[in-house]
C-alpha positions in Angstrom: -2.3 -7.2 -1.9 -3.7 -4.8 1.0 -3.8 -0.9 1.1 -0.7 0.1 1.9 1.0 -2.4 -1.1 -1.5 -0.9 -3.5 -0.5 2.7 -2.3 3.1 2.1 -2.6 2.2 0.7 -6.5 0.8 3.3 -7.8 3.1 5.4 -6.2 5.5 3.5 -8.0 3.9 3.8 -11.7 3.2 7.7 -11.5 7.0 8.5 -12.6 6.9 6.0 -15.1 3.4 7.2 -16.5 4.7 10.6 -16.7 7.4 9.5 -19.0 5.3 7.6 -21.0 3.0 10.7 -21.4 6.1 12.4 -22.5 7.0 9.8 -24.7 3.8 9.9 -26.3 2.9 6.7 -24.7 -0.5 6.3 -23.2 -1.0 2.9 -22.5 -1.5 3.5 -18.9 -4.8 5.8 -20.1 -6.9 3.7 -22.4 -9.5 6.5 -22.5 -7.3 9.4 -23.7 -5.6 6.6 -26.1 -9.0 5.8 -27.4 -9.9 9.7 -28.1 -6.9 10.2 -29.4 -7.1 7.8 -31.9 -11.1 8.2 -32.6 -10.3 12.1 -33.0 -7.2 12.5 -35.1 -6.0 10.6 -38.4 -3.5 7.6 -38.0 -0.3 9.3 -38.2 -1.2 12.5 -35.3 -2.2 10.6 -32.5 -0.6 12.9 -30.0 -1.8 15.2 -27.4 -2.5 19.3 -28.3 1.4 20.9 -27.0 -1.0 22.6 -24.7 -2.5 19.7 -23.0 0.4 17.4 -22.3 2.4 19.7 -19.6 -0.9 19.9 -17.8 -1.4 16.4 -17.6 2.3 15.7 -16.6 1.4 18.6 -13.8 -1.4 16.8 -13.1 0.8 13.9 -12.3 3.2 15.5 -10.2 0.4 16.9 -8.1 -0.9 13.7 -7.7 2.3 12.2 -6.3 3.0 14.9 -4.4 -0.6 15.2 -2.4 -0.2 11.1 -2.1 2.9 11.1 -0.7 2.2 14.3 1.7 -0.6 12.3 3.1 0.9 8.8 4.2 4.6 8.6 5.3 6.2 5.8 3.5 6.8 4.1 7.3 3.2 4.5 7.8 2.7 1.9 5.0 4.8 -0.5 6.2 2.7 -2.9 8.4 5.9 -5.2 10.1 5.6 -8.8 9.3 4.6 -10.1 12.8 1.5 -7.7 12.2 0.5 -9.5 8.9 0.4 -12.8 10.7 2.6 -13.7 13.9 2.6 -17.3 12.5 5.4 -17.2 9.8 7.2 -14.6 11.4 10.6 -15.3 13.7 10.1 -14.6 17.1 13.7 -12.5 16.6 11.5 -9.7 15.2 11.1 -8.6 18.9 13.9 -7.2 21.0 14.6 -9.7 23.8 14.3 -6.8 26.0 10.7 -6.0 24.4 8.3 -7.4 27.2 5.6 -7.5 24.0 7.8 -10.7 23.4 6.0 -13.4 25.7 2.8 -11.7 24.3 4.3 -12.6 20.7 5.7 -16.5 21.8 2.3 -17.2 23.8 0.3 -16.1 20.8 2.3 -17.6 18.5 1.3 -21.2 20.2 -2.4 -20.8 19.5 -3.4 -23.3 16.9 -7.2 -21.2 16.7 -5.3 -17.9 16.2 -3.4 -19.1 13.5 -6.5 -19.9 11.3 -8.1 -17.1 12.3 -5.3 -14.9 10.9 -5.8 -16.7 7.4 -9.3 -15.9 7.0 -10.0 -12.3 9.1 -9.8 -9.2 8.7 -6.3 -8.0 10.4 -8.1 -4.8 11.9 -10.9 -7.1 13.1 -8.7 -10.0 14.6 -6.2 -8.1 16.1 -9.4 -5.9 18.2 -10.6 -9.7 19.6 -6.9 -10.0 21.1 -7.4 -7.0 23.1 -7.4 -8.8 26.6 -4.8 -11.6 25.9 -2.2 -9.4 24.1 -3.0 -6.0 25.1 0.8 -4.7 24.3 0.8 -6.4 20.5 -2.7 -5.4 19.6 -1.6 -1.8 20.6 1.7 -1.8 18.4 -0.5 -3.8 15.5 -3.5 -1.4 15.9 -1.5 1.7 15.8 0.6 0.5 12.5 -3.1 -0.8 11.0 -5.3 2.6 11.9 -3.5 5.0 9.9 -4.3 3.2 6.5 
């Protein structure tokens, strides 16, 4: 899983842990659980009323800062990015003249095991020269993260 999957996770979960928080549910924060239980008797193992709407806050904040820094297109490196190898050439407009780039790469035997051990920043920098209108699409969609 790379960055922009794992951003788009845990994006995912912070609803869901706010309603477990909520709920009284806090399976998704082992160390509160574990206080909570340590602290109080068996049957009051829930948050001070006091503490819980922070928390939730806290939550909120948390998706909302996340998702004001990375536009959820931002996170979504296009197939042909990830490796050009298992992709359809279709992906690219016929009129897209990054197309040849795409079908000459896509007949390099090296590249392709290349692209299943290296770095995607690094690999698509060595194609500078031979592909200079991919690497500049892949590089601009792989910077931002």
């Amino acid at each position: 899983m790379d960055a922009p999957e794992r951003l788009q996770l845990f994006l995912a979960k912070l609803p869901l842990w706010k309603r477990r928080l909520e709920a009284n549910i806090y399976a998704n924060f082992p160390m509160l659980e574990e206080v909570l239980v340590k602290d109080r008797d068996e049957s009051d193992q829930t948050l001070p009323a006091s503490l819980k709407p922070e928390l939730c806050r806290y939550l909120d904040t948390l998706q909302y800062s996340f998702n004001g820094c990375f536009c959820t297109g931002d996170l979504k490196v296009e197939t042909w990015i990830r490796n050009p190898f298992l992709t359809n050439i279709d992906c690219i407009s016929v009129e897209d003249l990054a197309k040849d780039e795409f079908i000459n790469l896509r007949t390099k035997e090296m590249l392709k095991n290349e692209f299943n051990s290296k770095n995607l920043g690094d690999l698509w920098c060595t194609q500078t020269q031979a592909y200079p209108r991919l690497v500049k699409r892949a590089m601009g969609a792989l910077i931002p993260l």
